[in-house]
Coordinates of C-alpha atoms in Angstrom, one line a residue:
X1 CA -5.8 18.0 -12.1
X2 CA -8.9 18.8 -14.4
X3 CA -10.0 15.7 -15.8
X4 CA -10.1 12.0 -15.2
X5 CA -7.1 9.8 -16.3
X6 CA -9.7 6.9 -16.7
X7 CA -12.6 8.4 -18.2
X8 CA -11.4 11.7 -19.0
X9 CA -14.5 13.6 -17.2
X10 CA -13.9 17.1 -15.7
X11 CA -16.4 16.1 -12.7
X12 CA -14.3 15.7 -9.9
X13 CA -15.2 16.3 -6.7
X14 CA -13.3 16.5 -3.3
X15 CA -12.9 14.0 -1.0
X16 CA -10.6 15.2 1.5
X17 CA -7.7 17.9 1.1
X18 CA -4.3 16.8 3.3
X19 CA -2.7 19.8 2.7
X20 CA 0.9 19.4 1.3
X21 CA 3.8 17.0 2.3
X22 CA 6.6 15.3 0.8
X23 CA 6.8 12.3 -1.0
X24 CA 6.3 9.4 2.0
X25 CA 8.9 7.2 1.0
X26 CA 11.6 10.2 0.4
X27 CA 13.5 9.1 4.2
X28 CA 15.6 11.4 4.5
X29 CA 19.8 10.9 5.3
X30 CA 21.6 13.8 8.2
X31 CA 23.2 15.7 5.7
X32 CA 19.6 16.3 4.1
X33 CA 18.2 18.3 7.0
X34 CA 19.5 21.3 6.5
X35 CA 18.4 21.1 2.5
X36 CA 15.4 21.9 1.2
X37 CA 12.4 19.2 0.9
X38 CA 10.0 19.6 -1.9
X39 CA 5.9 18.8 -0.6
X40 CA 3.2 18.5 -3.1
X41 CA -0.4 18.6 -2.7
X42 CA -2.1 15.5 -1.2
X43 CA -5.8 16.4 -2.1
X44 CA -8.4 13.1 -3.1
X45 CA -10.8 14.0 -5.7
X46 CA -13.4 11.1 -7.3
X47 CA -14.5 11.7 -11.0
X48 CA -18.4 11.7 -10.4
X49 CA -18.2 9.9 -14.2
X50 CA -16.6 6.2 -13.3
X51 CA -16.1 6.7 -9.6
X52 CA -12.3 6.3 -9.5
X53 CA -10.8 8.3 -6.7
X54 CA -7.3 9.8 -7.8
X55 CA -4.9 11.9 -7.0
X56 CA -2.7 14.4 -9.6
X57 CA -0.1 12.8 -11.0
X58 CA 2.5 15.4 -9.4
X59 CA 5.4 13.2 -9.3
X60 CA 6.4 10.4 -11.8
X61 CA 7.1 6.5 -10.4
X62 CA 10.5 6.8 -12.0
X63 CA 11.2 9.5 -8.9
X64 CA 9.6 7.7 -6.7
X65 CA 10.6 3.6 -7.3
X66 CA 14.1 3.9 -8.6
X67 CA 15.5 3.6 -5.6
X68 CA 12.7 2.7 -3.2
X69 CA 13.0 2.0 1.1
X70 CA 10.5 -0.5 1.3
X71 CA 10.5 -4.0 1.4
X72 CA 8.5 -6.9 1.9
X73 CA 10.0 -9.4 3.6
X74 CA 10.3 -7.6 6.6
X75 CA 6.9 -8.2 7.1
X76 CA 6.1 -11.6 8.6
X77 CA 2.6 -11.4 7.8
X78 CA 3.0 -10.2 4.5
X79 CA 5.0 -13.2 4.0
X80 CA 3.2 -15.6 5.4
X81 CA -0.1 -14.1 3.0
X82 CA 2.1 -14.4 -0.4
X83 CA 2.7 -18.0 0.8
X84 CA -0.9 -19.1 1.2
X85 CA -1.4 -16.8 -2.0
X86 CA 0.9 -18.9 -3.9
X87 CA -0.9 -22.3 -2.5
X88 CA -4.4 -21.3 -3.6
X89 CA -3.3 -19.8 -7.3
X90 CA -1.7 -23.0 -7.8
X91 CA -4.6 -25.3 -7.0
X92 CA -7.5 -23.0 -8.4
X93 CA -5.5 -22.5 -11.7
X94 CA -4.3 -25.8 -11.9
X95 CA -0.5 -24.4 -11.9
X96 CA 2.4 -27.2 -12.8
X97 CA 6.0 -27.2 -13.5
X98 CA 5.0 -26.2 -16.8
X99 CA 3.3 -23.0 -16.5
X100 CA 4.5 -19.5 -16.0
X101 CA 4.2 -17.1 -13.6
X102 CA 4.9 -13.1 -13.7
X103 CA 4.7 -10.6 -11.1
X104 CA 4.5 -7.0 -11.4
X105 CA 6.2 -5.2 -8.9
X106 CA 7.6 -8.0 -7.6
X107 CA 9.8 -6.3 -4.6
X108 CA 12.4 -8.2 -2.7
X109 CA 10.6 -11.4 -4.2
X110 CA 8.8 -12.3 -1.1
X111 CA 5.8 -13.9 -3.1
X112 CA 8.2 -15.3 -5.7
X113 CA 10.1 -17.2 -3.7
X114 CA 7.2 -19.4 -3.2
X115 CA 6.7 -19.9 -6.6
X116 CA 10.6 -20.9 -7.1
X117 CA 9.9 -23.4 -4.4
X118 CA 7.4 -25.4 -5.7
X119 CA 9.6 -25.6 -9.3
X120 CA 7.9 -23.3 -11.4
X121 CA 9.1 -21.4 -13.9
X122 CA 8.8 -17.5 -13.0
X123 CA 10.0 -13.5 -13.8
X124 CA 9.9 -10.5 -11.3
X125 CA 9.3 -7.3 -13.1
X126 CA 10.2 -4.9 -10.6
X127 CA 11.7 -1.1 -11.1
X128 CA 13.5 -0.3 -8.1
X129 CA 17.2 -1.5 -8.6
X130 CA 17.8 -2.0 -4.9
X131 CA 15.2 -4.1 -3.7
X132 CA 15.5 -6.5 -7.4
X133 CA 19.2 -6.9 -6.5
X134 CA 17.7 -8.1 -3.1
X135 CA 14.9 -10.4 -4.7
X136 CA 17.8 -11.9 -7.6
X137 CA 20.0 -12.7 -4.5
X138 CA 17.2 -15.0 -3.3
X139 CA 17.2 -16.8 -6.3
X140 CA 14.4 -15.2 -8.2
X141 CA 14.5 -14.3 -11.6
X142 CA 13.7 -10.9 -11.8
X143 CA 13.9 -7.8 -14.4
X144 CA 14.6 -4.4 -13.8
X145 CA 11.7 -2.0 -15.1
X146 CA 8.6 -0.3 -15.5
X147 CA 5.6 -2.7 -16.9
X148 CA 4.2 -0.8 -20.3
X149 CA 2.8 -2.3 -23.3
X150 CA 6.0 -2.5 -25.0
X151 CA 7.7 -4.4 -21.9
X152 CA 5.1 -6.7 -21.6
X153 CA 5.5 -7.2 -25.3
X154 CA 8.9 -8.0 -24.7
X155 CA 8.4 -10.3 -22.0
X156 CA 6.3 -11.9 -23.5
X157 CA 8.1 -12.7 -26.9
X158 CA 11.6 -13.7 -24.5
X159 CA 9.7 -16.2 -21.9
X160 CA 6.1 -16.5 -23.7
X161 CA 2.8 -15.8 -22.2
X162 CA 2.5 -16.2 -18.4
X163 CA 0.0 -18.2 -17.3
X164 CA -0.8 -16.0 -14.2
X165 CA 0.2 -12.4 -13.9
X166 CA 0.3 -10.9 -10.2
X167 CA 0.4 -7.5 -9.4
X168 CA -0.5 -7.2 -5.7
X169 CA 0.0 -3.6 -4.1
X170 CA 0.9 -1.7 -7.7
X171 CA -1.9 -1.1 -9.4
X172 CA -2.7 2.2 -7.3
X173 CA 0.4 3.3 -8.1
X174 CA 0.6 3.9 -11.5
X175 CA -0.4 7.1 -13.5
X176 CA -1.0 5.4 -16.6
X177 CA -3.4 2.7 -15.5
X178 CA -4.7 2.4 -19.3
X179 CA -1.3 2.0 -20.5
X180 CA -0.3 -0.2 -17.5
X181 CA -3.3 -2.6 -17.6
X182 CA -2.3 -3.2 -21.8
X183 CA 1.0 -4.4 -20.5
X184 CA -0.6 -6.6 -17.8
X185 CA -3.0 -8.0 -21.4
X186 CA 0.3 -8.1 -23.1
X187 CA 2.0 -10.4 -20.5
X188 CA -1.0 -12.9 -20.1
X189 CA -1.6 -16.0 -21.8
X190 CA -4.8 -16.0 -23.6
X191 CA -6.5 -18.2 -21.8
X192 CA -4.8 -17.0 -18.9
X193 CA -5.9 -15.3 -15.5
X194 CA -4.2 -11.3 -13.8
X195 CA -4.4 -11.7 -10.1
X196 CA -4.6 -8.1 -8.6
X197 CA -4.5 -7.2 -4.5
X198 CA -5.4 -3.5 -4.2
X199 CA -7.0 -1.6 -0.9
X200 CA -10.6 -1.5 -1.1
X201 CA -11.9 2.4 -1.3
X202 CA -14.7 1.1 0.7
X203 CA -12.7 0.3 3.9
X204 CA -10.6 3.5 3.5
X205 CA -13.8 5.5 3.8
X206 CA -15.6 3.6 6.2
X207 CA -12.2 2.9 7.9
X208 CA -11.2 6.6 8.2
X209 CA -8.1 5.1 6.4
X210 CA -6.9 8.5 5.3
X211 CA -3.1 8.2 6.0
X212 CA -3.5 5.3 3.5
X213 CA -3.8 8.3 1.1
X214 CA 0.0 9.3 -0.7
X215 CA 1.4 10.8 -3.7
X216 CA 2.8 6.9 -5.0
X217 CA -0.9 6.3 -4.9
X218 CA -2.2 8.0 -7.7
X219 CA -6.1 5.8 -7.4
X220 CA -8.3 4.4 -5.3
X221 CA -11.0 1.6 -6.3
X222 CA -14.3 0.0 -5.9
X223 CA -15.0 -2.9 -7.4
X224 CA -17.3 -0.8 -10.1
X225 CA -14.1 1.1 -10.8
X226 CA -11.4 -1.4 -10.6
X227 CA -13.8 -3.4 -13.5
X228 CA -14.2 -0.3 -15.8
X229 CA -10.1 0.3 -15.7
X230 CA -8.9 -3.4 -15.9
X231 CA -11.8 -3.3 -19.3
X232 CA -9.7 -0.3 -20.6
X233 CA -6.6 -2.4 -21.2
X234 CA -8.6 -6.0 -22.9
X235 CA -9.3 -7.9 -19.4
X236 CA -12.9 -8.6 -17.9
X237 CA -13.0 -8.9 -14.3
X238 CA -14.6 -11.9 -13.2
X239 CA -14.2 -12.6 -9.8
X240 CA -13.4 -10.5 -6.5
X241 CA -12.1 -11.6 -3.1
X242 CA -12.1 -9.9 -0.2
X243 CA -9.1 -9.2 2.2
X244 CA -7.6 -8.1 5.5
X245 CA -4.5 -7.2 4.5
X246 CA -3.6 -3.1 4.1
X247 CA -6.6 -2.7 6.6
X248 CA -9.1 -4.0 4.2
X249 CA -7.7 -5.2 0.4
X250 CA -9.6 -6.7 -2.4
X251 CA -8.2 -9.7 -4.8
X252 CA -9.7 -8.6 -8.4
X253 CA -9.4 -12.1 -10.7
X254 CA -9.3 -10.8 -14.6
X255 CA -8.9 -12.7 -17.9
X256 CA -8.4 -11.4 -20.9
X257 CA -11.8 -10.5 -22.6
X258 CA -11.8 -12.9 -25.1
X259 CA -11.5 -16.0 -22.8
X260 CA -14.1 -14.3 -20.0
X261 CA -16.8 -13.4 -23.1
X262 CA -19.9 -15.0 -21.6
X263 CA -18.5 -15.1 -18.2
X264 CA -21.1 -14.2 -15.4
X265 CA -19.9 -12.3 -12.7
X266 CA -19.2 -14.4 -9.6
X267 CA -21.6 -14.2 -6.8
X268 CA -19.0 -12.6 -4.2
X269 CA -18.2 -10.1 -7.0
X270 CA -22.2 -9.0 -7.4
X271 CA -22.0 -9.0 -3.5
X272 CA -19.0 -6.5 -3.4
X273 CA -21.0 -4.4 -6.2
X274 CA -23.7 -4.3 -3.8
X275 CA -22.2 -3.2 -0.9
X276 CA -20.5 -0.5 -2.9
X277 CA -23.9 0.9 -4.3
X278 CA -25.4 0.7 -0.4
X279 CA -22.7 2.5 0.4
X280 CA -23.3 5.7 -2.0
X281 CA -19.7 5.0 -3.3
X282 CA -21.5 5.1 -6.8
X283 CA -22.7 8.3 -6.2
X284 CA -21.5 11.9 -4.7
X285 CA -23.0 11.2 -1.0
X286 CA -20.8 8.1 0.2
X287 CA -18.0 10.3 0.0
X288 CA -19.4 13.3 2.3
X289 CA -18.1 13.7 6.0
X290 CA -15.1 11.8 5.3
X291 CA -13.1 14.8 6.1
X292 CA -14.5 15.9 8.8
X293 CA -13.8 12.3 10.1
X294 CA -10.1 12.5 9.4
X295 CA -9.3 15.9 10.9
X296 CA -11.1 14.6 14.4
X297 CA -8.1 11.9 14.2
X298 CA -5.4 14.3 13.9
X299 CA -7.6 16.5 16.9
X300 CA -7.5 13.2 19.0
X301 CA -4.3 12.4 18.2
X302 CA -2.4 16.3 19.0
X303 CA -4.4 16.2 21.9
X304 CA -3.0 12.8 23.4
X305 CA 0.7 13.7 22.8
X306 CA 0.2 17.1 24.2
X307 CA -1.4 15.4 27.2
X308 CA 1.7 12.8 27.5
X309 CA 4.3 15.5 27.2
X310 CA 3.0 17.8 29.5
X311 CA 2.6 15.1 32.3
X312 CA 6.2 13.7 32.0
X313 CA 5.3 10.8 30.1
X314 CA 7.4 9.6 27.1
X315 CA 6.3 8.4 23.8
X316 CA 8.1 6.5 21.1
X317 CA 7.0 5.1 17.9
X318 CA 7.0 2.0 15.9
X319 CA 7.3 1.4 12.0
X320 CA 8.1 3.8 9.7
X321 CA 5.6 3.2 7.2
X322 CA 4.2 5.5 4.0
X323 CA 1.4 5.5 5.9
X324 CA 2.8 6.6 9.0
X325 CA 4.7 9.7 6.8
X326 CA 0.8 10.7 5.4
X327 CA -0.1 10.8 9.1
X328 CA 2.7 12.4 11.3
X329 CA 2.5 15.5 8.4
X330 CA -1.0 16.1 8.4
X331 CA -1.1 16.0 12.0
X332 CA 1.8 18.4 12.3
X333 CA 3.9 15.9 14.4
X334 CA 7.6 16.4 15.7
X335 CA 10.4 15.1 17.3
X336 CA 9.1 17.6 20.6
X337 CA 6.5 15.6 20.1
X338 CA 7.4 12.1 18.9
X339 CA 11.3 11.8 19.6
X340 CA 11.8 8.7 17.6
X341 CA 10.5 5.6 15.9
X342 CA 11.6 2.2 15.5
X343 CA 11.6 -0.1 12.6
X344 CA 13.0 -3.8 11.1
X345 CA 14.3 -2.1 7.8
X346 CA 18.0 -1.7 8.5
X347 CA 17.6 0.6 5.4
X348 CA 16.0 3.3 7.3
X349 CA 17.8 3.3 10.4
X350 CA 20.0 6.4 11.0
X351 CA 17.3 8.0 8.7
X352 CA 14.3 10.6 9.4
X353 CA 10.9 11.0 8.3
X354 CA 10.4 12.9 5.4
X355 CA 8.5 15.9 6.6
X356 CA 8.4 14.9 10.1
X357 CA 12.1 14.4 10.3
X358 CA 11.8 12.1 13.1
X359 CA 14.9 10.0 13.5
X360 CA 14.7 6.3 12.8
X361 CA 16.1 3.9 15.4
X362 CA 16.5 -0.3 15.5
X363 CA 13.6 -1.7 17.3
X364 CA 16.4 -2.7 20.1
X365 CA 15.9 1.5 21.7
X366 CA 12.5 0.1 22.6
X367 CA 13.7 -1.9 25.4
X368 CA 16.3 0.0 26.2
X369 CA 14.5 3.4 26.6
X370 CA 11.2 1.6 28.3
X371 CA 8.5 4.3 26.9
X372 CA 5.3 4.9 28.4
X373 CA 3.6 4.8 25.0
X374 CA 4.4 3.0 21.6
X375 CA 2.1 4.5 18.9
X376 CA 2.3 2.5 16.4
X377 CA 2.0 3.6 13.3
X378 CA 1.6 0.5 10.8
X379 CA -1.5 -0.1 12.5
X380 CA -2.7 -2.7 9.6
X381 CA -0.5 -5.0 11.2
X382 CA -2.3 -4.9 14.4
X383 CA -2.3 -8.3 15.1
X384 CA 1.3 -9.2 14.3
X385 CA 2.7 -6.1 16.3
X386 CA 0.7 -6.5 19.2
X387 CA 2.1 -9.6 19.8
X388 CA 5.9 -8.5 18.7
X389 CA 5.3 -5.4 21.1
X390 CA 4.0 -7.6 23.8
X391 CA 7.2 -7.3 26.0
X392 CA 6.5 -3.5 26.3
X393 CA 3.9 -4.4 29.0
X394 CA 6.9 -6.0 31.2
X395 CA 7.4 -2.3 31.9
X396 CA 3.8 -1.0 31.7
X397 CA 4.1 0.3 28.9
X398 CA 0.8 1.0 26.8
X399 CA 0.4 0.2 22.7
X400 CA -1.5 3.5 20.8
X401 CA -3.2 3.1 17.6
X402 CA -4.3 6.0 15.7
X403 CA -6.7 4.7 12.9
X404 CA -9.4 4.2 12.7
X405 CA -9.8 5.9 16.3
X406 CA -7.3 6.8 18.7
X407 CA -6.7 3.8 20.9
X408 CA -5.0 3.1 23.8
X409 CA -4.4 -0.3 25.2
X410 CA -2.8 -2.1 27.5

C-alpha cells in the first residue's frame, strides 16, 4: 500500500506490523489441513494526512463475505444492544409504521427483527448468502449483496428512501469507503439520518486492542476521521455516541449534507474530538509504543501457557472469534499449546482455526473435560461470559483474559 484510499496521501506511517496470517474468518474443514493456507500481511499504517488508520486492501469482501461463519444472534448481548438500539432510533427519530428502515450488513437479522416487531416497514442488505437465508427465515426482508452506489440506487427506486440507514460493524470493512458511503447517501431519505456503530481507534490504542486488527478490516477511525470519510460520500456527521460494545465502539449520527447545512456539531461529538486531539491521535505521537505494547501481550501470554503446560495443568479455550484468530497467530499458539476451543456457532464446530488450526468443539467439552484454565478469547464480552463460564469455578477452574493485560481470575 502507498497511498491513502481516503485522501490519497503517500504519508503513511506504521502503527504496528502483525506479521502474516490468514484470513480470520477462513475456519478451516479436516480435509483442509493438509492443503495449503494462503496468509497476507497484517501491518497497520495511519496516513499522517486525514488520520485514517488502514490496512492494504489484499483481499476483496467478495472472498471474504460470500460465505461468511459469523453470526449475531449467537451473541446475547449483541442482541440484547440491537434491541435497545432499535427503542432509542425509534423515539429520537420519531419512527412510525410509515417510515423505512435499511440496514447494511444486516447479518442473521438480529437488529432487524426488532424493527419487524414493532411493524415497520424494513430491508436487510446483506452479502453473505448463508447468514441472509438465516435472517429471511426469521421473517426479515433482506437482499443479497454488496451496498455500492448503483445498489443503493436501486434500492432506493424499488422501496423509496429509507428513513434511517444502519450500518453497525461494516463500515471498517470495506475497501471502497468513498464508493460505499455514496451508496449509504443513495439509500437515505433527504431529510433522513445514517446510524453507524464502528470501534473507536482510540480504545484500540489505549486498549492495546491489537487482535481487533484483521485483513476484513481494511480502517480504523477517530471521530476526526470517520467525519472526513462519511463527508466524502454527501453526509455531515452531526452527532457521536459513545459505546461499550467491541471493547469500546462509537455511534456516528450523519445526515445527508444538505439537511445538516448549518448544523453545529453536538456537544458529546466536540467532546470526542477533544479527547482525540489530547490523545495525539491527530498527530504522529499517539500512535508510538503501541507496538511495543502488543508484543508484551503475546510475551505474557507464551509465557503463561508454557508455565501451565509444563506444570501439568490443562488449558482450553472459549469462542472462536476473528479476534481470537489475529491473536492465537501472532502469538504463535498451538494445539501443544491450546488443545481446543469452544464456541455457540454450530457452524464452526468440527472446524479449526485458520492458522492456528485449533479444533473447534461445542461448549458441552467444557464440563466434560473440567480444565484448569479457560482463556477466553472474545474478551469484549467479559461480562456476559463470566457469568455463562461461572460453573467452571464448581471445579476450580480459573477464567484467563488476554487483552488488554493478561488476567487471571478466579
Amino acid at each position: 500500500m502507498t497511498t491513502c484510499r481516503l485522501c490519497g496521501s503517500a504519508d503513511l506511517l506504521s502503527v504496528v506490523d502483525l506479521g502474516a496470517t490468514p484470513p480470520c474468518e477462513r475456519f478451516l474443514t479436516a480435509e483442509q489441513l493438509d492443503e495449503p493456507e494462503p496468509t497476507y500481511p497484517l501491518h497497520l499504517r495511519v496516513c499522517t494526512g486525514c488520520y485514517l488508520a488502514q490496512l492494504p486492501p489484499l483481499i476483496t469482501p467478495e472472498e471474504t463475505f460470500t460465505e461468511y461463519a459469523y453470526f449475531s444472534s449467537y451473541s446475547d448481548s449483541w442482541v440484547a444492544h440491537a434491541r435497545a438500539f432499535v427503542a432509542g432510533a425509534v423515539d429520537r427519530l420519531g419512527l412510525g409504521r410509515d417510515a423505512f428502515v435499511v440496514e447494511v450488513a444486516s447479518n442473521d437479522g438480529y437488529l432487524l427483527r426488532h424493527v419487524v416487531e414493532r411493524g415497520i416497514r424494513c430491508l436487510g442488505i446483506e452479502p453473505a448468502v448463508n447468514v441472509g437465508a438465516a435472517a429471511r427465515e426469521r421473517g426479515v426482508p433482506t437482499l443479497t449483496a454488496f451496498l455500492t452506489p448503483k445498489t443503493g440506487a436501486a434500492v432506493r427506486a424499488e422501496h423509496g428512501p429509507a428513513d434511517l440507514v444502519v450500518a453497525n460493524n461494516v463500515y471498517a470493512h470495506i475497501p471502497d469507503v468513498v464508493g460505499f458511503t455514496k451508496g449509504l447517501r443513495a439509500l437515505v431519505a433527504d431529510d433522513g439520518w445514517v446510524s453507524i456503530e464502528v470501534q473507536h481507534l482510540l480504545t484500540l490504542i489505549e486498549g492495546n486492542q491489537f487482535d481487533t486488527i484483521y485483513h476484513e478490516h481494511f480502517q480504523y477511525y477517530t471521530v476526526a476521521s470517520a467525519r472526513r470519510a462519511l463527508a466524502s460520500g454527501g453526509l455531515t456527521l452531526v452527532d457521536v455516541e459513545r459505546l461499550p460494545t467491541h471493547g469500546g465502539s462509537i455511534r456516528l449520527w450523519a445526515r445527508p449534507a444538505e439537511a445538516a447545512r448549518g448544523a453545529a456539531p453536538s456537544d458529546r461529538m466536540a467532546a470526542l474530538l477533544d479527547e482525540e486531539k489530547a490523545a495525539g491521535l491527530h498527530e504522529p505521537s499517539g500512535y508510538a509504543g503501541f507496538a511495543a505494547r502488543v508484543a508484551r501481550v503475546r510475551r505474557d501470554l507464551l509465557r503463561f501457557l508454557i508455565d501451565a503446560a509444563e506444570q501439568g495443568r490443562t488449558v482450553a479455550g472459549y469462542g472462536a472469534p476473528g479476534k481470537g484468530n489475529t491473536l492465537l497467530n501472532f502469538c504463535g499458539v498451538r494445539p501443544d499449546l491450546l488443545p481446543y476451543t469452544v464456541d455457540r456457532n454450530p457452524y464452526k464446530h468440527g472446524r479449526y482455526t485458520p492458522g492456528a488450526r485449533i479444533p473447534i468443539l461445542p461448549p458441552e467439552r467444557l464440563a466434560a473435560d473440567r480444565p484448569d484454565y479457560v482463556l477466553v478469547l472474545p474478551w469484549n464480552l467479559r461480562e456476559e461470559l463470566t457469568a455463562q463460564l461461572s460453573y467452571v469455578r464448581e471445579w476450580g477452574g480459573r477464567l484467563v483474559f488476554p487483552i488488554p493485560t493478561l488476567e487471571v481470575i478466579a
